[in-house]
Short mmCIF file of N, CA and C in Angstrom, two decimals:
data_model
loop_
_atom_site.label_atom_id
_atom_site.label_comp_id
_atom_site.label_asym_id
_atom_site.label_seq_id
_atom_site.Cartn_x
_atom_site.Cartn_y
_atom_site.Cartn_z
N UNK A 749 -111.02 -122.38 -115.22
CA UNK A 749 -112.15 -123.04 -115.96
C UNK A 749 -113.40 -122.86 -115.26
N UNK A 750 -113.42 -123.08 -113.97
CA UNK A 750 -114.62 -122.93 -113.10
C UNK A 750 -115.07 -121.44 -113.11
N UNK A 751 -114.14 -120.62 -113.02
CA UNK A 751 -114.46 -119.21 -113.00
C UNK A 751 -115.20 -118.71 -114.31
N UNK A 752 -114.70 -119.33 -115.53
CA UNK A 752 -115.31 -119.02 -116.77
C UNK A 752 -116.72 -119.52 -116.73
N UNK A 753 -116.89 -120.83 -116.28
CA UNK A 753 -118.27 -121.34 -116.14
C UNK A 753 -119.12 -120.52 -115.33
N UNK A 754 -118.72 -120.02 -114.14
CA UNK A 754 -119.48 -119.26 -113.27
C UNK A 754 -119.86 -117.88 -113.97
N UNK A 755 -118.94 -117.36 -114.63
CA UNK A 755 -119.29 -116.03 -115.36
C UNK A 755 -120.29 -116.27 -116.43
N UNK A 756 -120.11 -117.27 -117.20
CA UNK A 756 -121.13 -117.62 -118.27
C UNK A 756 -122.54 -117.86 -117.57
N UNK A 757 -122.55 -118.60 -116.42
CA UNK A 757 -123.75 -118.83 -115.76
C UNK A 757 -124.32 -117.55 -115.28
N UNK A 758 -123.59 -116.63 -114.68
CA UNK A 758 -124.12 -115.34 -114.25
C UNK A 758 -124.66 -114.56 -115.33
N UNK A 759 -124.02 -114.58 -116.55
CA UNK A 759 -124.49 -113.81 -117.69
C UNK A 759 -125.78 -114.35 -118.19
N UNK A 760 -125.98 -115.72 -118.12
CA UNK A 760 -127.30 -116.26 -118.58
C UNK A 760 -128.32 -115.96 -117.63
N UNK A 761 -128.04 -115.87 -116.27
CA UNK A 761 -129.03 -115.52 -115.28
C UNK A 761 -129.41 -114.06 -115.50
N UNK A 762 -128.45 -113.22 -115.78
CA UNK A 762 -128.80 -111.83 -115.96
C UNK A 762 -129.68 -111.63 -117.30
N UNK A 763 -129.38 -112.50 -118.33
CA UNK A 763 -130.25 -112.44 -119.46
C UNK A 763 -131.66 -112.81 -119.10
N UNK A 764 -131.78 -113.87 -118.33
CA UNK A 764 -133.15 -114.21 -117.92
C UNK A 764 -133.91 -113.14 -117.14
N UNK A 765 -133.14 -112.44 -116.27
CA UNK A 765 -133.64 -111.39 -115.53
C UNK A 765 -134.01 -110.25 -116.38
N UNK A 766 -133.19 -109.86 -117.29
CA UNK A 766 -133.50 -108.74 -118.31
C UNK A 766 -134.67 -109.14 -119.14
N UNK A 767 -134.80 -110.33 -119.64
CA UNK A 767 -135.87 -110.66 -120.56
C UNK A 767 -137.15 -110.90 -119.80
N UNK A 768 -137.26 -110.82 -118.53
CA UNK A 768 -138.57 -110.91 -117.82
C UNK A 768 -139.30 -109.50 -118.12
N UNK A 769 -138.67 -108.54 -118.52
CA UNK A 769 -139.29 -107.23 -118.70
C UNK A 769 -139.61 -107.09 -120.19
N UNK A 770 -140.66 -106.21 -120.53
CA UNK A 770 -140.90 -105.96 -122.00
C UNK A 770 -139.67 -105.26 -122.64
N UNK A 771 -139.30 -105.79 -123.77
CA UNK A 771 -138.20 -105.31 -124.51
C UNK A 771 -138.65 -104.56 -125.84
N UNK A 772 -138.20 -103.39 -126.11
CA UNK A 772 -138.53 -102.66 -127.34
C UNK A 772 -137.83 -103.19 -128.50
N UNK A 773 -138.07 -102.56 -129.63
CA UNK A 773 -137.49 -102.96 -130.91
C UNK A 773 -135.98 -102.85 -130.94
N UNK A 774 -135.46 -101.91 -130.07
CA UNK A 774 -133.93 -101.74 -129.97
C UNK A 774 -133.25 -102.66 -129.04
N UNK A 775 -134.12 -103.53 -128.29
CA UNK A 775 -133.45 -104.45 -127.37
C UNK A 775 -133.23 -103.92 -126.00
N UNK A 776 -134.03 -102.88 -125.67
CA UNK A 776 -133.90 -102.05 -124.37
C UNK A 776 -135.15 -102.35 -123.51
N UNK A 777 -134.95 -102.16 -122.20
CA UNK A 777 -135.97 -102.16 -121.18
C UNK A 777 -136.25 -100.65 -120.79
N UNK A 778 -137.31 -100.43 -120.12
CA UNK A 778 -137.52 -99.14 -119.57
C UNK A 778 -136.62 -98.83 -118.39
N UNK A 779 -136.47 -97.56 -118.16
CA UNK A 779 -135.67 -97.21 -116.88
C UNK A 779 -136.43 -97.70 -115.67
N UNK A 780 -137.74 -97.67 -115.72
CA UNK A 780 -138.58 -98.17 -114.57
C UNK A 780 -138.24 -99.63 -114.28
N UNK A 781 -138.22 -100.46 -115.44
CA UNK A 781 -137.87 -101.88 -115.31
C UNK A 781 -136.46 -102.06 -114.80
N UNK A 782 -135.54 -101.28 -115.13
CA UNK A 782 -134.17 -101.33 -114.63
C UNK A 782 -134.27 -101.06 -113.13
N UNK A 783 -135.14 -100.15 -112.72
CA UNK A 783 -135.29 -99.89 -111.24
C UNK A 783 -135.89 -101.09 -110.60
N UNK A 784 -136.82 -101.71 -111.25
CA UNK A 784 -137.36 -102.98 -110.62
C UNK A 784 -136.25 -104.06 -110.41
N UNK A 785 -135.39 -104.12 -111.35
CA UNK A 785 -134.35 -105.09 -111.16
C UNK A 785 -133.41 -104.72 -110.00
N UNK A 786 -133.05 -103.42 -109.90
CA UNK A 786 -132.22 -102.92 -108.84
C UNK A 786 -132.93 -103.14 -107.52
N UNK A 787 -134.18 -102.91 -107.34
CA UNK A 787 -134.98 -103.08 -106.12
C UNK A 787 -135.05 -104.53 -105.78
N UNK A 788 -135.00 -105.40 -106.69
CA UNK A 788 -135.20 -106.84 -106.35
C UNK A 788 -134.03 -107.36 -105.57
N UNK A 789 -132.88 -106.56 -105.52
CA UNK A 789 -131.80 -107.00 -104.75
C UNK A 789 -131.53 -106.24 -103.46
N UNK A 790 -132.41 -105.37 -103.20
CA UNK A 790 -132.28 -104.63 -102.00
C UNK A 790 -132.57 -105.52 -100.74
N UNK A 791 -131.87 -105.36 -99.71
CA UNK A 791 -132.10 -106.18 -98.49
C UNK A 791 -133.46 -105.90 -97.88
N UNK A 792 -133.94 -106.90 -97.17
CA UNK A 792 -135.25 -106.82 -96.60
C UNK A 792 -135.56 -105.62 -95.71
N UNK A 793 -134.53 -105.27 -95.09
CA UNK A 793 -134.58 -104.07 -94.12
C UNK A 793 -134.93 -102.78 -94.89
N UNK A 794 -134.45 -102.61 -96.16
CA UNK A 794 -134.66 -101.43 -96.86
C UNK A 794 -135.67 -101.59 -97.95
N UNK A 795 -136.27 -102.77 -98.10
CA UNK A 795 -137.15 -103.03 -99.27
C UNK A 795 -138.44 -102.10 -99.29
N UNK A 796 -139.07 -101.90 -98.15
CA UNK A 796 -140.38 -101.24 -98.22
C UNK A 796 -140.14 -99.85 -98.63
N UNK A 797 -139.20 -99.04 -98.08
CA UNK A 797 -139.06 -97.62 -98.53
C UNK A 797 -138.52 -97.59 -99.98
N UNK A 798 -137.73 -98.47 -100.39
CA UNK A 798 -137.13 -98.46 -101.73
C UNK A 798 -138.30 -98.78 -102.75
N UNK A 799 -139.20 -99.71 -102.38
CA UNK A 799 -140.32 -99.97 -103.32
C UNK A 799 -141.11 -98.77 -103.47
N UNK A 800 -141.35 -98.07 -102.31
CA UNK A 800 -142.15 -96.88 -102.32
C UNK A 800 -141.55 -95.81 -103.19
N UNK A 801 -140.22 -95.71 -103.26
CA UNK A 801 -139.52 -94.74 -104.12
C UNK A 801 -139.71 -95.23 -105.62
N UNK A 802 -139.60 -96.49 -105.75
CA UNK A 802 -139.80 -97.01 -107.20
C UNK A 802 -141.15 -96.67 -107.73
N UNK A 803 -142.16 -96.72 -106.89
CA UNK A 803 -143.57 -96.37 -107.30
C UNK A 803 -143.63 -94.92 -107.71
N UNK A 804 -142.77 -94.06 -107.16
CA UNK A 804 -142.83 -92.60 -107.55
C UNK A 804 -141.84 -92.23 -108.65
N UNK A 805 -141.16 -93.29 -109.20
CA UNK A 805 -140.20 -93.08 -110.23
C UNK A 805 -141.00 -92.51 -111.51
N UNK A 806 -140.73 -91.39 -112.04
CA UNK A 806 -141.30 -90.79 -113.17
C UNK A 806 -141.04 -91.74 -114.44
N UNK A 807 -142.16 -91.79 -115.29
CA UNK A 807 -141.99 -92.55 -116.52
C UNK A 807 -141.36 -91.57 -117.57
N UNK A 808 -140.02 -91.58 -117.65
CA UNK A 808 -139.26 -90.64 -118.50
C UNK A 808 -139.14 -91.09 -119.96
N UNK A 809 -139.43 -92.34 -120.24
CA UNK A 809 -139.20 -92.80 -121.56
C UNK A 809 -137.76 -93.22 -121.83
N UNK A 810 -136.84 -93.12 -120.80
CA UNK A 810 -135.48 -93.48 -120.95
C UNK A 810 -135.45 -95.02 -121.02
N UNK A 811 -134.45 -95.47 -121.69
CA UNK A 811 -134.26 -96.96 -121.92
C UNK A 811 -132.85 -97.39 -121.43
N UNK A 812 -132.76 -98.73 -121.13
CA UNK A 812 -131.51 -99.34 -120.72
C UNK A 812 -131.23 -100.54 -121.57
N UNK A 813 -130.15 -100.60 -122.22
CA UNK A 813 -129.79 -101.74 -123.02
C UNK A 813 -129.34 -102.94 -122.24
N UNK A 814 -129.30 -104.11 -122.83
CA UNK A 814 -128.72 -105.24 -122.13
C UNK A 814 -127.30 -105.13 -121.74
N UNK A 815 -126.50 -104.46 -122.66
CA UNK A 815 -125.12 -104.30 -122.25
C UNK A 815 -125.01 -103.37 -121.04
N UNK A 816 -125.75 -102.34 -120.89
CA UNK A 816 -125.74 -101.44 -119.78
C UNK A 816 -126.17 -102.22 -118.50
N UNK A 817 -127.26 -102.88 -118.68
CA UNK A 817 -127.78 -103.78 -117.54
C UNK A 817 -126.68 -104.74 -117.16
N UNK A 818 -126.01 -105.38 -117.99
CA UNK A 818 -125.04 -106.34 -117.69
C UNK A 818 -123.87 -105.70 -116.99
N UNK A 819 -123.38 -104.57 -117.53
CA UNK A 819 -122.19 -103.88 -117.00
C UNK A 819 -122.60 -103.33 -115.61
N UNK A 820 -123.76 -102.88 -115.36
CA UNK A 820 -124.12 -102.38 -113.94
C UNK A 820 -124.09 -103.59 -113.02
N UNK A 821 -124.67 -104.64 -113.39
CA UNK A 821 -124.64 -105.88 -112.48
C UNK A 821 -123.26 -106.40 -112.21
N UNK A 822 -122.39 -106.39 -113.20
CA UNK A 822 -120.99 -106.84 -113.01
C UNK A 822 -120.33 -105.89 -112.14
N UNK A 823 -120.56 -104.54 -112.39
CA UNK A 823 -119.87 -103.55 -111.51
C UNK A 823 -120.23 -103.85 -110.04
N UNK A 824 -121.52 -104.01 -109.72
CA UNK A 824 -121.98 -104.26 -108.44
C UNK A 824 -121.34 -105.52 -107.83
N UNK A 825 -121.38 -106.56 -108.66
CA UNK A 825 -120.88 -107.89 -108.16
C UNK A 825 -119.38 -107.92 -108.00
N UNK A 826 -118.70 -107.33 -108.89
CA UNK A 826 -117.18 -107.52 -108.88
C UNK A 826 -116.47 -106.43 -108.24
N UNK A 827 -117.03 -105.22 -108.23
CA UNK A 827 -116.29 -104.06 -107.83
C UNK A 827 -116.94 -103.48 -106.52
N UNK A 828 -117.67 -104.13 -105.80
CA UNK A 828 -118.32 -103.51 -104.71
C UNK A 828 -117.34 -103.07 -103.50
N UNK A 829 -116.34 -103.80 -103.29
CA UNK A 829 -115.32 -103.38 -102.32
C UNK A 829 -114.66 -102.05 -102.84
N UNK A 830 -114.37 -101.97 -104.06
CA UNK A 830 -113.74 -100.75 -104.59
C UNK A 830 -114.64 -99.55 -104.48
N UNK A 831 -115.97 -99.76 -104.74
CA UNK A 831 -116.93 -98.73 -104.58
C UNK A 831 -116.88 -98.20 -103.10
N UNK A 832 -116.89 -99.13 -102.16
CA UNK A 832 -116.89 -98.80 -100.69
C UNK A 832 -115.60 -97.97 -100.41
N UNK A 833 -114.49 -98.48 -100.89
CA UNK A 833 -113.19 -97.67 -100.58
C UNK A 833 -113.23 -96.29 -101.25
N UNK A 834 -113.73 -96.18 -102.44
CA UNK A 834 -113.87 -94.97 -103.11
C UNK A 834 -114.76 -93.96 -102.36
N UNK A 835 -115.78 -94.40 -101.71
CA UNK A 835 -116.68 -93.58 -101.02
C UNK A 835 -115.86 -92.91 -99.76
N UNK A 836 -114.99 -93.77 -99.30
CA UNK A 836 -114.26 -93.31 -98.09
C UNK A 836 -113.07 -92.42 -98.50
N UNK A 837 -112.63 -92.64 -99.72
CA UNK A 837 -111.38 -91.97 -100.20
C UNK A 837 -111.60 -90.77 -101.05
N UNK A 838 -112.60 -90.69 -101.77
CA UNK A 838 -112.86 -89.62 -102.76
C UNK A 838 -113.17 -88.33 -102.05
N UNK A 839 -112.20 -87.26 -102.23
CA UNK A 839 -112.44 -86.05 -101.47
C UNK A 839 -113.69 -85.23 -102.11
N UNK A 840 -114.71 -85.27 -101.58
CA UNK A 840 -115.87 -84.49 -102.11
C UNK A 840 -116.09 -83.17 -101.26
N UNK A 841 -116.43 -82.14 -101.87
CA UNK A 841 -116.61 -80.79 -101.09
C UNK A 841 -117.93 -80.94 -100.38
N UNK A 842 -118.67 -82.01 -100.64
CA UNK A 842 -120.02 -82.12 -99.95
C UNK A 842 -120.00 -83.27 -98.87
N UNK A 843 -118.82 -83.33 -98.16
CA UNK A 843 -118.77 -84.30 -97.09
C UNK A 843 -119.13 -85.74 -97.49
N UNK A 844 -118.52 -86.22 -98.50
CA UNK A 844 -118.74 -87.65 -98.87
C UNK A 844 -120.06 -87.87 -99.57
N UNK A 845 -120.73 -86.90 -99.94
CA UNK A 845 -121.98 -87.02 -100.67
C UNK A 845 -121.72 -86.62 -102.21
N UNK A 846 -122.03 -87.45 -103.08
CA UNK A 846 -121.71 -87.23 -104.54
C UNK A 846 -122.95 -86.81 -105.29
N UNK A 847 -122.67 -85.85 -106.17
CA UNK A 847 -123.66 -85.43 -107.16
C UNK A 847 -123.76 -86.49 -108.21
N UNK A 848 -124.70 -86.40 -109.17
CA UNK A 848 -124.81 -87.37 -110.25
C UNK A 848 -123.57 -87.37 -111.01
N UNK A 849 -123.08 -86.34 -111.40
CA UNK A 849 -121.80 -86.23 -112.23
C UNK A 849 -120.63 -86.82 -111.52
N UNK A 850 -120.50 -86.52 -110.19
CA UNK A 850 -119.38 -87.07 -109.45
C UNK A 850 -119.48 -88.49 -109.31
N UNK A 851 -120.77 -89.02 -109.02
CA UNK A 851 -120.96 -90.44 -108.98
C UNK A 851 -120.63 -91.20 -110.24
N UNK A 852 -121.10 -90.65 -111.34
CA UNK A 852 -120.84 -91.26 -112.65
C UNK A 852 -119.32 -91.28 -112.88
N UNK A 853 -118.66 -90.13 -112.60
CA UNK A 853 -117.23 -90.11 -112.86
C UNK A 853 -116.40 -91.09 -112.01
N UNK A 854 -116.74 -91.14 -110.73
CA UNK A 854 -116.07 -92.01 -109.84
C UNK A 854 -116.29 -93.48 -110.27
N UNK A 855 -117.57 -93.89 -110.56
CA UNK A 855 -117.82 -95.24 -110.96
C UNK A 855 -117.00 -95.60 -112.21
N UNK A 856 -116.98 -94.65 -113.12
CA UNK A 856 -116.17 -94.92 -114.32
C UNK A 856 -114.65 -95.10 -114.02
N UNK A 857 -114.08 -94.25 -113.18
CA UNK A 857 -112.66 -94.40 -112.83
C UNK A 857 -112.35 -95.60 -111.93
N UNK A 858 -113.25 -95.94 -111.05
CA UNK A 858 -112.99 -97.03 -110.10
C UNK A 858 -113.30 -98.40 -110.73
N UNK A 859 -114.34 -98.45 -111.56
CA UNK A 859 -114.90 -99.78 -112.03
C UNK A 859 -114.79 -99.94 -113.60
N UNK A 860 -114.39 -98.89 -114.26
CA UNK A 860 -114.37 -98.93 -115.72
C UNK A 860 -115.74 -99.17 -116.34
N UNK A 861 -116.80 -98.84 -115.67
CA UNK A 861 -118.16 -98.94 -116.08
C UNK A 861 -118.66 -97.55 -116.40
N UNK A 862 -119.14 -97.34 -117.57
CA UNK A 862 -119.82 -95.98 -117.96
C UNK A 862 -121.34 -96.19 -117.78
N UNK A 863 -121.82 -95.63 -116.69
CA UNK A 863 -123.31 -95.71 -116.48
C UNK A 863 -123.97 -94.69 -117.35
N UNK A 864 -125.13 -95.01 -117.81
CA UNK A 864 -125.94 -94.16 -118.61
C UNK A 864 -126.56 -93.15 -117.75
N UNK A 865 -127.08 -92.09 -118.27
CA UNK A 865 -127.84 -91.07 -117.57
C UNK A 865 -129.10 -91.72 -117.03
N UNK A 866 -129.75 -92.61 -117.76
CA UNK A 866 -130.91 -93.19 -117.25
C UNK A 866 -130.67 -94.03 -115.98
N UNK A 867 -129.53 -94.81 -116.05
CA UNK A 867 -129.22 -95.62 -114.90
C UNK A 867 -128.96 -94.81 -113.66
N UNK A 868 -128.17 -93.73 -113.82
CA UNK A 868 -127.82 -92.78 -112.72
C UNK A 868 -129.04 -92.19 -112.17
N UNK A 869 -129.96 -91.69 -113.09
CA UNK A 869 -131.26 -91.18 -112.57
C UNK A 869 -132.03 -92.17 -111.68
N UNK A 870 -132.09 -93.39 -112.09
CA UNK A 870 -132.80 -94.44 -111.38
C UNK A 870 -132.20 -94.62 -110.04
N UNK A 871 -130.89 -94.79 -110.06
CA UNK A 871 -130.14 -95.02 -108.88
C UNK A 871 -130.31 -93.96 -107.76
N UNK A 872 -130.29 -92.70 -108.29
CA UNK A 872 -130.49 -91.59 -107.39
C UNK A 872 -131.90 -91.53 -106.89
N UNK A 873 -132.87 -91.82 -107.78
CA UNK A 873 -134.24 -91.78 -107.36
C UNK A 873 -134.40 -92.75 -106.21
N UNK A 874 -133.96 -93.96 -106.40
CA UNK A 874 -134.15 -95.03 -105.53
C UNK A 874 -133.44 -94.91 -104.19
N UNK A 875 -132.20 -94.40 -104.20
CA UNK A 875 -131.32 -94.51 -102.96
C UNK A 875 -131.02 -93.09 -102.36
N UNK A 876 -131.41 -92.02 -102.99
CA UNK A 876 -131.19 -90.70 -102.34
C UNK A 876 -132.31 -90.50 -101.37
N UNK A 877 -132.17 -91.14 -100.22
CA UNK A 877 -133.19 -91.26 -99.19
C UNK A 877 -133.64 -89.90 -98.69
N UNK A 878 -132.68 -89.03 -98.46
CA UNK A 878 -132.94 -87.62 -97.91
C UNK A 878 -133.35 -86.62 -99.01
N UNK A 879 -133.26 -87.06 -100.22
CA UNK A 879 -133.67 -86.21 -101.30
C UNK A 879 -132.91 -84.97 -101.59
N UNK A 880 -131.63 -84.93 -101.14
CA UNK A 880 -130.77 -83.78 -101.41
C UNK A 880 -130.10 -83.76 -102.71
N UNK A 881 -130.28 -84.74 -103.50
CA UNK A 881 -129.72 -84.80 -104.87
C UNK A 881 -128.30 -85.26 -104.93
N UNK A 882 -127.88 -85.91 -103.73
CA UNK A 882 -126.52 -86.45 -103.56
C UNK A 882 -126.59 -87.82 -102.86
N UNK A 883 -125.69 -88.68 -103.21
CA UNK A 883 -125.77 -90.04 -102.67
C UNK A 883 -124.46 -90.05 -101.64
N UNK A 884 -124.73 -90.51 -100.44
CA UNK A 884 -123.64 -90.84 -99.54
C UNK A 884 -123.49 -92.34 -99.55
N UNK A 885 -122.41 -92.75 -98.83
CA UNK A 885 -122.00 -94.22 -98.83
C UNK A 885 -123.21 -95.08 -98.39
N UNK A 886 -123.86 -94.69 -97.31
CA UNK A 886 -124.95 -95.53 -96.81
C UNK A 886 -126.10 -95.63 -97.82
N UNK A 887 -126.45 -94.53 -98.41
CA UNK A 887 -127.55 -94.51 -99.31
C UNK A 887 -127.37 -95.47 -100.48
N UNK A 888 -126.15 -95.47 -101.10
CA UNK A 888 -125.91 -96.36 -102.24
C UNK A 888 -125.34 -97.78 -101.84
N UNK A 889 -124.20 -97.71 -101.10
CA UNK A 889 -123.49 -98.88 -100.82
C UNK A 889 -124.32 -99.81 -99.85
N UNK A 890 -124.82 -99.30 -98.81
CA UNK A 890 -125.48 -100.11 -97.81
C UNK A 890 -126.88 -100.63 -98.38
N UNK A 891 -127.59 -99.74 -99.07
CA UNK A 891 -128.86 -100.09 -99.53
C UNK A 891 -128.96 -100.86 -100.87
N UNK A 892 -128.03 -100.43 -101.67
CA UNK A 892 -128.10 -100.97 -103.15
C UNK A 892 -126.92 -101.87 -103.56
N UNK A 893 -125.83 -101.93 -102.82
CA UNK A 893 -124.68 -102.76 -103.22
C UNK A 893 -124.50 -103.96 -102.37
N UNK A 894 -124.35 -103.59 -101.10
CA UNK A 894 -123.93 -104.63 -100.12
C UNK A 894 -124.90 -105.92 -100.15
N UNK A 895 -126.23 -105.65 -100.27
CA UNK A 895 -127.19 -106.61 -100.24
C UNK A 895 -127.10 -107.75 -101.40
N UNK A 896 -126.38 -107.24 -102.46
CA UNK A 896 -126.23 -108.10 -103.61
C UNK A 896 -125.36 -109.32 -103.38
N UNK A 897 -124.62 -109.28 -102.24
CA UNK A 897 -123.69 -110.47 -102.00
C UNK A 897 -124.45 -111.77 -101.77
N UNK A 898 -125.87 -111.65 -101.46
CA UNK A 898 -126.56 -112.77 -101.20
C UNK A 898 -126.85 -113.72 -102.31
N UNK A 899 -126.58 -113.16 -103.57
CA UNK A 899 -126.76 -113.94 -104.80
C UNK A 899 -125.91 -115.11 -104.88
N UNK A 900 -124.64 -115.03 -104.25
CA UNK A 900 -123.89 -116.33 -104.26
C UNK A 900 -123.01 -116.57 -105.46
N UNK A 901 -123.09 -115.68 -106.48
CA UNK A 901 -122.40 -115.89 -107.67
C UNK A 901 -121.22 -114.89 -107.72
N UNK A 902 -120.79 -114.35 -106.71
CA UNK A 902 -119.75 -113.35 -106.75
C UNK A 902 -118.40 -113.86 -106.91
N UNK A 903 -117.56 -113.00 -107.49
CA UNK A 903 -116.18 -113.31 -107.56
C UNK A 903 -115.58 -113.38 -106.10
N UNK A 904 -114.34 -113.77 -105.92
CA UNK A 904 -113.75 -113.83 -104.63
C UNK A 904 -114.00 -112.56 -103.93
N UNK A 905 -114.08 -112.59 -102.60
CA UNK A 905 -114.52 -111.43 -101.85
C UNK A 905 -113.63 -110.19 -102.22
N UNK A 906 -114.17 -109.35 -103.07
CA UNK A 906 -113.62 -108.16 -103.40
C UNK A 906 -112.25 -108.38 -104.20
N UNK A 907 -111.92 -107.42 -104.97
CA UNK A 907 -110.67 -107.47 -105.62
C UNK A 907 -109.76 -106.28 -105.31
N UNK A 908 -109.98 -105.75 -104.15
CA UNK A 908 -109.14 -104.53 -103.71
C UNK A 908 -107.80 -104.94 -103.60
N UNK A 909 -107.36 -106.15 -103.41
CA UNK A 909 -106.00 -106.54 -103.32
C UNK A 909 -105.34 -106.54 -104.59
N UNK A 910 -106.16 -106.60 -105.71
CA UNK A 910 -105.53 -106.52 -107.02
C UNK A 910 -104.81 -105.20 -107.20
N UNK A 911 -103.61 -105.20 -107.53
CA UNK A 911 -102.87 -103.93 -107.81
C UNK A 911 -103.45 -102.97 -108.79
N UNK A 912 -104.10 -103.59 -109.85
CA UNK A 912 -104.78 -102.75 -110.81
C UNK A 912 -106.01 -101.99 -110.11
N UNK A 913 -106.76 -102.74 -109.25
CA UNK A 913 -107.83 -102.24 -108.53
C UNK A 913 -107.35 -101.06 -107.70
N UNK A 914 -106.27 -101.29 -107.00
CA UNK A 914 -105.78 -100.21 -106.15
C UNK A 914 -105.30 -99.05 -106.92
N UNK A 915 -104.79 -99.32 -108.05
CA UNK A 915 -104.38 -98.12 -108.93
C UNK A 915 -105.61 -97.38 -109.36
N UNK A 916 -106.66 -97.99 -109.71
CA UNK A 916 -107.88 -97.26 -110.11
C UNK A 916 -108.37 -96.41 -108.93
N UNK A 917 -108.33 -96.89 -107.79
CA UNK A 917 -108.83 -96.16 -106.61
C UNK A 917 -107.89 -94.94 -106.33
N UNK A 918 -106.62 -95.15 -106.44
CA UNK A 918 -105.62 -94.20 -106.28
C UNK A 918 -105.81 -93.08 -107.37
N UNK A 919 -106.07 -93.42 -108.57
CA UNK A 919 -106.33 -92.53 -109.67
C UNK A 919 -107.51 -91.61 -109.38
N UNK A 920 -108.56 -92.30 -108.82
CA UNK A 920 -109.75 -91.61 -108.49
C UNK A 920 -109.49 -90.59 -107.42
N UNK A 921 -108.77 -90.87 -106.47
CA UNK A 921 -108.53 -90.00 -105.29
C UNK A 921 -107.59 -88.83 -105.74
N UNK A 922 -106.64 -89.12 -106.53
CA UNK A 922 -105.65 -88.00 -106.87
C UNK A 922 -106.21 -87.16 -108.11
N UNK A 923 -107.27 -87.63 -108.84
CA UNK A 923 -107.79 -86.89 -109.97
C UNK A 923 -108.71 -85.75 -109.45
N UNK A 924 -109.06 -85.81 -108.20
CA UNK A 924 -110.04 -84.88 -107.63
C UNK A 924 -109.45 -83.42 -107.47
#
């Protein structure tokens, strides 16, 4: 019962966060505003360079719906441990650095969240610090995921112990 309450509370907080941005007639925010939301949760150590990268984010006209926004935030909150394990387990031909397609595929297989192209473009623009078009564990997990734990509304510390979660990670590793 408490977990249900906390989930509803978190959803309401995310609605408030989403609605702080201008919303178009289709109920979407701009990709840049999605980026602002992502940057709002970056740890202080990485904030200045990430804000600088946000400033150089091109205005592509891409949009992010509330459901995409909600799913991204739930993915980060509930599946962060799985994302970390996937980075260490997924055999990449580029030494642990994922392309946009690999990133999107792994996130879908490990977390059951299908990220939009707009979301992936924003994530790569913000966190691909060396500009090589690939994300490594530190670029995404350390800068963009780990700092989210400070919110205090997370599920129990990771659910990697969940057999279903382990199965997803195993499927990700063996599908490569």
